[in-house]
Coordinates of C-alpha atoms in Angstrom, one line a residue:
Chain A
M1 CA 35.1 7.7 -20.6
F2 CA 38.5 6.5 -19.1
K3 CA 38.0 8.8 -16.2
G4 CA 34.6 7.1 -15.7
L5 CA 36.3 3.7 -15.7
S6 CA 38.9 4.6 -13.1
V7 CA 36.1 6.0 -10.9
L8 CA 34.3 2.7 -11.3
K9 CA 37.4 0.7 -10.3
K10 CA 37.6 2.5 -7.0
S11 CA 33.9 2.2 -6.4
T12 CA 32.5 0.2 -3.4
L13 CA 31.5 -3.4 -3.6
T14 CA 27.9 -2.6 -3.2
A15 CA 28.0 -0.1 -6.0
K16 CA 29.6 -2.7 -8.3
I17 CA 27.0 -5.3 -7.5
G18 CA 24.3 -2.7 -7.9
L19 CA 25.6 -1.6 -11.3
V20 CA 25.7 -5.2 -12.5
V21 CA 22.1 -5.9 -11.5
V22 CA 20.9 -2.7 -13.0
V23 CA 22.6 -3.4 -16.3
L24 CA 21.2 -7.0 -16.3
W25 CA 17.7 -5.6 -15.5
I26 CA 17.9 -3.2 -18.5
I27 CA 19.1 -5.9 -20.8
C28 CA 16.3 -8.2 -19.6
A29 CA 13.7 -5.5 -20.2
I30 CA 14.9 -4.6 -23.7
F31 CA 15.4 -8.2 -24.9
A32 CA 12.5 -9.8 -23.0
P33 CA 10.9 -11.4 -26.0
L34 CA 14.2 -13.0 -27.1
L35 CA 15.2 -14.2 -23.6
A36 CA 11.9 -15.5 -22.4
P37 CA 11.5 -19.2 -23.0
Y38 CA 7.7 -18.9 -23.2
G39 CA 5.3 -16.1 -24.2
M40 CA 3.9 -13.7 -21.6
D41 CA 0.4 -15.3 -21.7
E42 CA 1.3 -18.8 -22.9
K43 CA -0.9 -21.1 -20.8
D44 CA -0.3 -24.8 -20.1
I45 CA -3.1 -25.8 -17.7
A46 CA -1.6 -29.3 -17.3
M47 CA 1.5 -27.8 -15.8
R48 CA -0.2 -25.3 -13.4
L49 CA 1.4 -24.5 -10.1
T50 CA 4.6 -26.4 -11.0
P51 CA 7.2 -25.5 -8.3
P52 CA 10.7 -24.1 -9.2
C53 CA 13.1 -26.7 -10.6
W54 CA 15.1 -27.3 -7.4
E55 CA 11.9 -28.2 -5.5
D56 CA 10.2 -31.7 -5.6
G57 CA 8.0 -31.9 -8.6
G58 CA 9.8 -29.1 -10.5
T59 CA 11.0 -29.5 -14.0
I60 CA 13.9 -27.9 -15.9
E61 CA 11.4 -26.7 -18.5
H62 CA 10.0 -24.1 -16.0
I63 CA 13.1 -23.0 -14.0
L64 CA 11.1 -20.8 -11.6
G65 CA 7.9 -22.8 -11.8
T66 CA 4.5 -21.8 -13.2
D67 CA 1.5 -19.8 -11.9
E68 CA -2.1 -20.7 -11.3
M69 CA -2.8 -20.8 -15.1
G70 CA 0.3 -22.7 -16.0
R71 CA 2.2 -19.6 -17.3
D72 CA 6.0 -19.7 -17.0
I73 CA 7.1 -17.5 -14.0
L74 CA 10.6 -16.7 -15.5
S75 CA 9.1 -15.5 -18.8
R76 CA 6.5 -13.3 -17.0
L77 CA 9.2 -11.9 -14.8
L78 CA 11.3 -10.9 -17.9
Y79 CA 8.3 -9.2 -19.4
G80 CA 7.4 -7.6 -16.1
S81 CA 10.9 -6.0 -16.0
R82 CA 9.8 -3.8 -18.9
V83 CA 7.0 -2.3 -16.9
S84 CA 9.2 -1.5 -13.9
L85 CA 11.9 0.0 -16.2
I86 CA 9.4 2.2 -18.1
V87 CA 7.6 3.3 -15.0
G88 CA 10.8 3.9 -13.1
I89 CA 12.2 6.2 -15.9
M90 CA 9.1 7.9 -17.0
A91 CA 7.6 8.7 -13.6
V92 CA 10.9 10.2 -12.5
V93 CA 11.2 12.3 -15.7
V94 CA 7.6 13.7 -15.2
S95 CA 8.1 14.5 -11.5
L96 CA 11.6 15.9 -12.2
I97 CA 10.3 18.3 -14.8
I98 CA 7.4 19.4 -12.6
G99 CA 9.5 19.6 -9.4
T100 CA 12.4 21.5 -11.1
A101 CA 10.0 24.0 -12.7
L102 CA 8.2 24.7 -9.4
G103 CA 11.4 24.8 -7.4
L104 CA 13.0 27.3 -9.8
I105 CA 10.0 29.6 -9.9
S106 CA 9.5 29.4 -6.1
G107 CA 13.2 30.1 -5.3
Y108 CA 13.8 32.7 -8.0
F109 CA 10.7 34.9 -7.7
G110 CA 10.0 34.4 -4.0
G111 CA 7.1 36.4 -2.5
K112 CA 3.6 35.3 -3.0
V113 CA 4.4 32.7 -5.7
D114 CA 6.8 31.1 -3.3
T115 CA 4.2 31.1 -0.5
V116 CA 1.6 29.4 -2.7
I117 CA 4.0 26.7 -3.9
M118 CA 5.3 26.0 -0.4
R119 CA 1.7 25.7 0.9
L120 CA 1.1 23.2 -2.0
V121 CA 4.2 21.3 -0.8
D122 CA 2.7 21.2 2.7
V123 CA -0.6 19.9 1.4
M124 CA 1.2 17.2 -0.6
L125 CA 3.2 16.2 2.6
A126 CA 0.0 16.2 4.7
F127 CA -1.6 13.8 2.3
P128 CA -0.6 10.2 2.5
F129 CA 0.9 9.7 -0.9
I130 CA -0.6 6.3 -1.5
F131 CA -4.1 7.7 -0.8
M132 CA -3.7 10.4 -3.4
A133 CA -2.3 8.0 -5.8
L134 CA -5.2 5.6 -5.2
C135 CA -7.8 8.4 -5.7
L136 CA -6.2 9.5 -8.9
M137 CA -5.9 6.0 -10.2
A138 CA -9.6 5.5 -9.4
V139 CA -10.4 8.8 -11.4
L140 CA -8.2 7.9 -14.4
G141 CA -8.7 4.2 -14.5
S142 CA -5.9 1.6 -14.3
S143 CA -3.4 1.7 -17.2
L144 CA 0.3 1.9 -17.6
T145 CA 0.2 5.5 -18.8
N146 CA -2.0 6.5 -15.9
V147 CA 0.4 5.0 -13.4
I148 CA 3.2 7.1 -14.8
I149 CA 1.1 10.2 -14.8
V150 CA -0.1 9.7 -11.2
L151 CA 3.4 8.9 -9.9
G152 CA 4.7 11.8 -11.8
I153 CA 2.3 14.4 -10.4
T154 CA 2.6 13.0 -6.8
G155 CA 6.3 12.7 -6.7
W156 CA 7.6 16.2 -7.4
V157 CA 7.9 17.5 -3.8
P158 CA 11.5 16.4 -3.1
Y159 CA 12.9 18.0 -6.2
T160 CA 11.0 21.3 -5.6
R161 CA 12.5 21.5 -2.1
T162 CA 16.1 21.0 -3.1
I163 CA 15.9 23.1 -6.2
R164 CA 14.2 25.9 -4.4
A165 CA 16.9 25.9 -1.7
Q166 CA 19.7 26.0 -4.3
T167 CA 18.0 28.6 -6.3
L168 CA 17.6 30.8 -3.3
S169 CA 21.4 30.9 -2.8
L170 CA 22.3 31.1 -6.5
R171 CA 20.0 34.1 -6.9
E172 CA 22.3 36.2 -4.8
R173 CA 25.5 35.1 -6.6
E174 CA 27.5 37.6 -8.6
F175 CA 27.0 35.9 -12.0
V176 CA 23.2 36.2 -11.6
I177 CA 23.4 39.8 -10.6
A178 CA 25.7 40.5 -13.5
A179 CA 23.3 38.9 -15.9
H180 CA 20.6 41.1 -14.4
T181 CA 22.6 44.3 -14.9
E182 CA 23.3 43.2 -18.5
G183 CA 19.5 43.2 -19.0
C184 CA 18.8 39.5 -19.2
S185 CA 15.1 38.6 -18.8
H186 CA 14.0 36.6 -15.8
W187 CA 13.4 33.5 -17.9
R188 CA 16.8 33.8 -19.6
I189 CA 18.5 34.0 -16.2
I190 CA 16.5 31.0 -14.9
F191 CA 17.1 28.8 -17.9
K192 CA 20.6 29.8 -18.9
H193 CA 22.2 30.7 -15.6
I194 CA 20.4 28.9 -12.7
L195 CA 19.1 25.7 -14.3
P196 CA 22.5 24.4 -15.5
N197 CA 23.8 24.8 -11.9
V198 CA 21.0 22.9 -10.3
I199 CA 20.0 20.2 -12.8
D200 CA 22.7 17.6 -12.0
N201 CA 21.7 17.5 -8.3
A202 CA 18.1 17.0 -9.4
I203 CA 19.1 14.1 -11.7
V204 CA 21.1 12.4 -9.0
Q205 CA 18.1 12.7 -6.8
G206 CA 16.1 11.3 -9.6
T207 CA 18.2 8.1 -9.7
L208 CA 17.4 7.6 -6.0
E209 CA 13.7 8.4 -6.5
M210 CA 13.5 5.8 -9.3
A211 CA 13.6 3.0 -6.7
G212 CA 10.7 4.7 -4.9
A213 CA 8.7 5.0 -8.1
I214 CA 9.1 1.3 -8.9
L215 CA 8.1 0.4 -5.3
S216 CA 5.0 2.7 -5.6
E217 CA 4.0 1.2 -8.9
A218 CA 4.3 -2.3 -7.4
S219 CA 2.2 -1.3 -4.4
L220 CA -0.5 0.3 -6.5
T221 CA -0.7 -2.7 -8.8
F222 CA -0.7 -5.0 -5.7
L223 CA -3.7 -3.1 -4.3
G224 CA -5.4 -3.6 -7.7
L225 CA -5.4 0.1 -8.8
G226 CA -2.2 0.2 -10.8
V227 CA -1.2 -1.5 -14.0
P228 CA -4.1 -3.7 -15.2
P229 CA -3.7 -7.5 -14.7
S230 CA -3.6 -8.1 -18.5
I231 CA 0.0 -6.9 -18.5
A232 CA 2.6 -9.0 -16.6
T233 CA 4.0 -6.9 -13.7
W234 CA 6.0 -7.9 -10.6
G235 CA 3.6 -6.2 -8.3
G236 CA 0.6 -7.9 -10.0
M237 CA 2.3 -11.3 -9.8
V238 CA 2.8 -10.9 -6.0
A239 CA -0.9 -9.9 -5.8
T240 CA -2.1 -13.1 -7.6
G241 CA 0.4 -15.2 -5.7
R242 CA -1.1 -14.0 -2.4
Q243 CA -4.2 -16.1 -3.1
Y244 CA -2.1 -19.2 -3.4
I245 CA 0.2 -18.4 -0.5
F246 CA -0.7 -21.5 1.4
N247 CA 0.2 -23.9 -1.4
A248 CA 2.6 -22.1 -3.8
W249 CA 5.2 -20.0 -2.0
W250 CA 7.1 -19.2 -5.2
L251 CA 4.3 -17.1 -6.7
T252 CA 4.7 -14.4 -4.0
A253 CA 8.4 -14.9 -3.0
I254 CA 10.1 -14.8 -6.4
P255 CA 8.5 -11.7 -8.0
G256 CA 8.9 -9.7 -4.8
L257 CA 12.5 -10.7 -4.7
F258 CA 13.0 -9.2 -8.1
I259 CA 11.4 -5.9 -7.0
F260 CA 13.6 -5.8 -4.0
L261 CA 16.8 -6.6 -5.8
V262 CA 16.2 -4.0 -8.5
C263 CA 15.3 -1.3 -6.0
L264 CA 18.3 -2.2 -3.8
S265 CA 20.7 -2.0 -6.7
I266 CA 19.3 1.3 -7.9
N267 CA 19.8 2.7 -4.3
F268 CA 23.3 1.3 -4.2
V269 CA 24.2 3.0 -7.5
G270 CA 22.4 6.2 -6.6
D271 CA 24.1 6.5 -3.2
W272 CA 27.5 5.8 -4.8
I273 CA 27.0 8.5 -7.5
R274 CA 26.0 11.0 -4.8
D275 CA 29.1 10.1 -2.7
V276 CA 31.4 10.4 -5.6
R277 CA 30.0 13.8 -6.6
D278 CA 30.0 15.2 -3.0
P279 CA 31.9 13.2 -0.4
R280 CA 30.5 15.5 2.3
L281 CA 27.1 14.0 1.9
R282 CA 28.3 10.5 2.5
G283 CA 25.6 8.6 4.4
S284 CA 23.2 11.5 4.8
D285 CA 19.7 11.4 3.5
Chain N
M1 CA 6.1 32.4 21.5
L2 CA 2.3 32.8 21.7
R3 CA 2.4 34.6 18.4
Y4 CA 4.4 31.8 16.8
I5 CA 1.9 29.2 18.1
I6 CA -1.0 31.1 16.7
K7 CA 0.7 31.6 13.4
R8 CA 1.6 27.9 13.2
L9 CA -2.0 26.9 14.1
L10 CA -3.4 29.1 11.4
Q11 CA -1.0 27.6 8.9
T12 CA -2.2 24.1 10.0
V13 CA -5.8 25.1 9.5
L14 CA -5.1 26.5 6.1
V15 CA -3.3 23.3 5.0
L16 CA -6.2 21.2 6.3
F17 CA -8.7 23.4 4.4
L18 CA -6.7 22.8 1.2
V19 CA -6.6 19.1 1.8
V20 CA -10.3 19.0 2.4
T21 CA -11.0 20.9 -0.8
L22 CA -8.6 18.7 -2.8
V23 CA -10.4 15.6 -1.5
F24 CA -13.7 17.1 -2.6
V25 CA -12.5 17.8 -6.1
L26 CA -10.8 14.4 -6.4
M27 CA -13.9 12.5 -5.2
R28 CA -16.2 14.4 -7.6
C29 CA -13.9 13.4 -10.5
I30 CA -13.9 9.7 -9.6
G31 CA -17.4 8.9 -10.7
D32 CA -21.0 8.5 -9.9
P33 CA -21.8 6.3 -6.8
T34 CA -25.5 6.0 -7.7
K35 CA -24.8 3.4 -10.4
L36 CA -23.4 1.1 -7.7
L37 CA -26.3 1.7 -5.3
V38 CA -29.1 1.1 -7.8
S39 CA -29.8 -2.4 -9.0
P40 CA -29.2 -3.0 -12.7
E41 CA -32.9 -3.3 -13.3
G42 CA -33.6 0.0 -11.5
S43 CA -35.4 2.7 -13.5
Y44 CA -34.2 6.2 -14.3
E45 CA -36.4 7.4 -11.5
D46 CA -34.7 5.2 -8.9
I47 CA -31.4 6.8 -9.9
E48 CA -32.8 10.3 -9.5
N49 CA -34.4 9.4 -6.2
I50 CA -31.1 8.2 -4.8
K51 CA -29.3 11.2 -6.2
A52 CA -31.8 13.5 -4.4
A53 CA -31.5 11.5 -1.2
L54 CA -27.7 11.8 -1.2
G55 CA -27.8 15.5 -2.2
L56 CA -26.0 14.8 -5.5
D57 CA -28.7 16.5 -7.6
K58 CA -27.6 19.9 -6.4
P59 CA -25.1 22.1 -8.2
V60 CA -21.5 21.3 -7.3
Y61 CA -20.9 24.6 -5.5
V62 CA -23.9 23.9 -3.2
Q63 CA -22.6 20.5 -2.5
Y64 CA -19.2 22.0 -1.6
I65 CA -20.8 24.5 0.7
D66 CA -22.9 21.8 2.4
Y67 CA -19.8 19.7 2.7
M68 CA -17.8 22.5 4.3
R69 CA -20.6 23.3 6.6
G70 CA -20.8 19.7 7.7
I71 CA -17.1 19.6 8.4
V72 CA -17.2 22.8 10.5
T73 CA -20.2 21.5 12.5
G74 CA -18.7 18.1 12.9
D75 CA -21.3 16.4 10.7
F76 CA -19.5 14.3 8.1
G77 CA -22.7 12.6 6.7
S78 CA -23.4 9.0 6.4
S79 CA -21.5 6.3 4.5
Y80 CA -23.4 5.3 1.3
Y81 CA -22.2 1.7 1.6
Y82 CA -22.6 1.0 5.3
N83 CA -25.5 3.4 5.7
R84 CA -24.1 4.6 9.0
P85 CA -22.7 7.9 10.3
V86 CA -19.1 8.3 9.0
T87 CA -18.0 9.6 12.4
D88 CA -19.0 6.3 14.0
L89 CA -17.1 4.3 11.4
I90 CA -14.0 6.4 11.8
L91 CA -14.1 6.2 15.6
E92 CA -14.5 2.4 15.3
H93 CA -11.5 1.9 13.0
I94 CA -9.1 4.5 14.2
P95 CA -7.9 2.6 17.4
A96 CA -6.7 -0.3 15.2
T97 CA -4.6 2.0 13.0
L98 CA -3.2 4.0 15.9
L99 CA -2.3 0.8 17.8
L100 CA -0.5 -0.5 14.7
A101 CA 1.3 2.7 14.0
G102 CA 2.2 3.2 17.7
V103 CA 3.7 -0.3 18.1
A104 CA 5.6 0.2 14.9
I105 CA 7.1 3.4 16.2
V106 CA 7.9 1.8 19.6
I107 CA 9.7 -1.0 17.7
A108 CA 11.5 1.2 15.1
V109 CA 12.6 4.3 16.9
P110 CA 14.8 2.9 19.7
L111 CA 16.4 0.3 17.4
A112 CA 17.0 3.0 14.7
I113 CA 18.6 5.4 17.2
L114 CA 20.8 2.6 18.6
F115 CA 21.9 1.5 15.1
G116 CA 22.4 5.1 13.9
V117 CA 24.6 6.0 16.8
I118 CA 26.7 2.9 16.6
A119 CA 27.2 3.4 12.8
A120 CA 28.2 7.0 13.3
V121 CA 30.6 6.3 16.2
K122 CA 32.2 3.4 14.4
R123 CA 32.3 5.3 11.1
N124 CA 33.7 3.4 8.1
T125 CA 34.2 0.2 10.0
F126 CA 32.6 -3.2 9.1
L127 CA 29.8 -2.5 11.6
D128 CA 29.0 0.8 10.0
N129 CA 28.9 -0.8 6.5
I130 CA 26.5 -3.5 7.8
V131 CA 24.2 -0.9 9.3
T132 CA 24.3 1.4 6.3
T133 CA 23.7 -1.5 3.9
L134 CA 20.8 -2.8 6.0
S135 CA 19.2 0.6 6.1
I136 CA 19.4 0.8 2.3
A137 CA 17.9 -2.6 2.1
G138 CA 15.1 -1.5 4.4
R139 CA 14.3 1.3 2.1
S140 CA 14.2 -0.9 -1.0
L141 CA 11.9 -3.5 0.6
P142 CA 8.4 -3.5 -0.8
S143 CA 6.3 -3.6 2.4
F144 CA 3.6 -5.9 0.8
W145 CA 6.3 -8.4 0.0
L146 CA 7.9 -8.3 3.4
G147 CA 4.4 -8.8 5.0
L148 CA 3.7 -11.8 2.7
L149 CA 7.2 -13.3 3.4
L150 CA 6.5 -13.1 7.1
V151 CA 3.2 -14.9 6.5
L152 CA 5.0 -17.5 4.4
V153 CA 7.6 -18.2 7.1
F154 CA 5.6 -17.8 10.3
S155 CA 2.2 -18.9 9.3
V156 CA 2.7 -21.3 6.4
F157 CA 6.0 -23.0 7.1
W158 CA 6.4 -22.8 10.9
K159 CA 2.7 -22.3 11.8
V160 CA 3.5 -20.2 14.9
L161 CA 1.6 -17.0 14.1
P162 CA -1.9 -16.4 12.6
A163 CA -1.8 -15.1 9.0
S164 CA -4.3 -12.3 9.7
G165 CA -6.8 -10.9 12.1
Y166 CA -7.2 -8.5 14.9
G167 CA -7.6 -8.7 18.6
E168 CA -5.0 -11.1 19.9
P169 CA -1.5 -9.8 20.7
N170 CA 0.2 -12.4 18.5
Q171 CA -1.8 -11.1 15.6
L172 CA -0.1 -7.7 16.0
I173 CA 3.4 -9.0 15.6
M174 CA 3.7 -9.4 11.8
P175 CA 1.8 -6.2 10.8
A176 CA 3.8 -4.1 13.3
I177 CA 7.2 -5.5 12.0
T178 CA 6.2 -5.0 8.4
L179 CA 5.3 -1.3 9.1
A180 CA 8.3 -0.8 11.3
A181 CA 10.9 -2.0 8.8
G182 CA 10.8 1.0 6.5
L183 CA 10.5 3.5 9.3
C184 CA 13.5 1.9 11.1
A185 CA 15.6 2.1 7.9
S186 CA 15.0 5.8 7.3
I187 CA 15.4 6.9 10.9
T188 CA 18.7 4.9 11.2
R189 CA 20.1 6.6 8.2
F190 CA 19.0 10.0 9.4
T191 CA 20.3 9.4 13.0
R192 CA 23.6 8.3 11.6
S193 CA 24.1 11.4 9.5
S194 CA 22.9 13.7 12.2
M195 CA 25.3 12.1 14.7
L196 CA 28.2 12.4 12.2
E197 CA 27.5 16.1 12.0
V198 CA 27.5 16.5 15.8
I199 CA 30.7 14.4 16.3
R200 CA 32.7 17.0 14.4
Q201 CA 31.6 19.8 16.7
D202 CA 34.1 21.6 19.0
Y203 CA 32.1 21.0 22.1
M204 CA 32.6 17.2 21.7
T205 CA 36.4 17.8 21.7
T206 CA 36.1 20.1 24.7
A207 CA 34.1 17.5 26.6
R208 CA 36.8 14.9 25.9
A209 CA 39.6 17.4 26.8
K210 CA 37.9 17.9 30.1
G211 CA 38.3 14.2 30.7
V212 CA 34.6 13.2 30.4
Y213 CA 34.2 9.4 29.7
E214 CA 33.8 8.6 26.1
K215 CA 30.4 7.0 26.7
K216 CA 29.1 10.1 28.4
V217 CA 30.5 12.3 25.7
I218 CA 28.6 10.3 23.1
L219 CA 25.3 10.0 25.0
H220 CA 25.1 13.4 26.8
H221 CA 26.9 15.8 24.5
G222 CA 26.5 14.0 21.2
L223 CA 23.2 12.2 21.1
R224 CA 21.2 14.9 22.8
N225 CA 22.1 17.3 20.0
A226 CA 21.9 14.8 17.3
L227 CA 18.3 13.8 18.2
L228 CA 16.9 17.3 17.5
P229 CA 16.6 16.9 13.7
V230 CA 15.6 13.3 14.3
V231 CA 12.5 14.6 16.1
T232 CA 11.4 16.7 13.2
M233 CA 12.1 13.9 10.8
L234 CA 10.0 11.5 12.9
G235 CA 7.1 14.0 12.6
L236 CA 7.3 13.9 8.8
Q237 CA 7.6 10.2 8.8
V238 CA 4.1 9.9 10.3
G239 CA 2.8 10.6 6.8
H240 CA 4.7 7.6 5.4
L241 CA 3.6 5.5 8.3
L242 CA -0.1 6.3 7.6
G243 CA 0.4 5.6 3.9
G244 CA 2.2 2.4 4.7
S245 CA -0.6 1.3 7.0
V246 CA -2.9 1.3 3.9
V247 CA -0.9 -1.5 2.4
V248 CA -0.1 -3.4 5.6
E249 CA -3.7 -3.3 6.8
S250 CA -4.8 -4.7 3.4
I251 CA -2.4 -7.6 3.7
F252 CA -3.2 -8.6 7.2
A253 CA -7.0 -7.8 7.1
W254 CA -6.3 -5.3 9.9
P255 CA -9.6 -3.4 10.6
G256 CA -8.0 0.1 10.5
I257 CA -8.7 3.3 8.6
G258 CA -6.3 2.4 5.7
R259 CA -8.1 -0.7 4.7
M260 CA -11.5 1.0 5.1
M261 CA -10.3 3.8 2.9
V262 CA -9.2 1.5 0.0
S263 CA -12.6 -0.2 0.0
A264 CA -14.3 3.2 0.2
I265 CA -12.4 4.4 -2.8
L266 CA -13.4 1.3 -4.7
T267 CA -17.1 1.7 -3.8
Y268 CA -17.3 5.4 -4.5
D269 CA -18.2 6.1 -0.9
Y270 CA -17.6 9.9 -1.0
P271 CA -18.4 10.7 2.6
L272 CA -16.3 7.9 4.0
V273 CA -13.3 8.7 1.8
Q274 CA -13.5 12.4 2.7
A275 CA -13.6 11.6 6.4
C276 CA -10.8 9.0 6.2
S277 CA -8.5 11.4 4.4
L278 CA -9.4 14.3 6.6
T279 CA -8.6 12.1 9.7
M280 CA -5.2 11.1 8.2
A281 CA -4.4 14.7 7.4
V282 CA -5.5 15.9 10.8
V283 CA -3.3 13.3 12.6
F284 CA -0.4 14.2 10.4
A285 CA -0.8 18.0 10.9
L286 CA -1.3 17.6 14.6
V287 CA 1.8 15.4 15.0
N288 CA 3.9 18.0 13.1
F289 CA 2.5 20.9 15.1
I290 CA 3.4 19.0 18.3
T291 CA 6.9 18.2 17.0
D292 CA 7.5 21.9 16.2
M293 CA 6.4 22.8 19.7
L294 CA 8.5 20.0 21.3
Y295 CA 11.4 21.4 19.4
T296 CA 11.3 24.6 21.5
V297 CA 11.2 22.5 24.7
V298 CA 14.0 20.1 23.8
D299 CA 16.2 22.9 22.5
P300 CA 16.2 26.0 24.6
R301 CA 18.2 27.9 22.0
I302 CA 15.3 28.0 19.7
R303 CA 12.8 30.8 20.4
Y304 CA 10.2 31.6 17.9
D305 CA 9.4 35.2 18.2

């Protein structure tokens, strides 16, 4: 713990800012009902399209203004942070599990299995991600769970590629060969000897992919095939705001800013963690 | 070399075959288009007639064989919604998408290489920090938000650019910038790390020891070698670019393949979705095939035997 703190002290400015924003984001998501001044769907038609408090006509009661139905933007943003947090974590967990499993199998067994999995990777790469996600969402119907499933099963490729590469080299190492001669089964070698050596890289990669998952969820919801409009989401708020872009700028600008800041902060923190773990990778992709 | 080309071509064909099959499976899972085509008062017979007309009454494997036969012979069928041959629709919409993607590449790549090289040469300076931070920012930017912000600033507040449309050069500016931003960020990052790798090499020191000007060392000895992986990276980025165009075209009402595909998915227009995705996959596969081939030309050390 103390070691962690001293590492934090030496961290870059961007990492510190990122960490603060990420922590605030998580707090907002957990305590949204307590922090939000109004309910998620509390409508006040008389106050519809009130601008933020610093603009002419804004009131302090609605700090960030209200939307086309008179709902408080700040409250909806706070509730929306829950969706991005859940999707960010869960989608990464699902694709991390799929990607790690396929990478381990591909790298360890090689041969035909490897060829099949690598061709599958090619197919995934040849297919514009957003299109596959749109198709799957159309199949499954829009819901929060389905967004997580779809992002999970379309996002495993990067993990598979790194895990496979690492497994290929670990497979030839002495400790693996020793385990073999001792009569360990393939699965035992994979789970007890190889997995522990590759998992932390996958998790670091996962932190970086989390920003991507949040962006993808927002894009899908924006296009109308993600989280249904009955739940407050940042992407959905931008989508409705788009219809009022000529008379209410805050409806698009503010929720988008939240998406941007959270993704930026996750990327700052993820990059910093990677640099601390392996300074040779600094600035590489 | 010839053997490698043939092998690579066969691989490309295999991947395309798998993509086509996957699209078929996905589309058949989505749902039944006949419900949308028959009016709510339509009888059961009407539905059956339309099914028969569209060939949807046949068993799935027969539909699959027909579908594959159509693709091989270049017949992609007719769009359910537009009631026109899909090939015509694709040919009508592809120039807009290619124009948008092309302009985005022309904007993004030179800038990205310039930024990447500067950041690598001035490593760990203020300039490098700015470039690196900006490239992370570019990666975190939701493209739909960037597009709408541009609309807010240039169309709503300043009223200098049209908010959407296609045809005039000034209507191309905002969509192209929106699409270019993410691309520029990732190529900058990649060029920087590739250049950092090259700067450490012995031949760079040798060149300097020979008394070559620093500028020439960086551009001739450094950049040339650093650009090799960037070329491959660019090929892979085409996939992201095509995906990004779906969102960008939707925002700016750009009449390209991406926007057509979204509406085709929403109207269960099987033949159109199949053709759109196949077009995208073919473009992507071709670009990557060409990048692989270019690689051997750019780098004479690589020989695929």
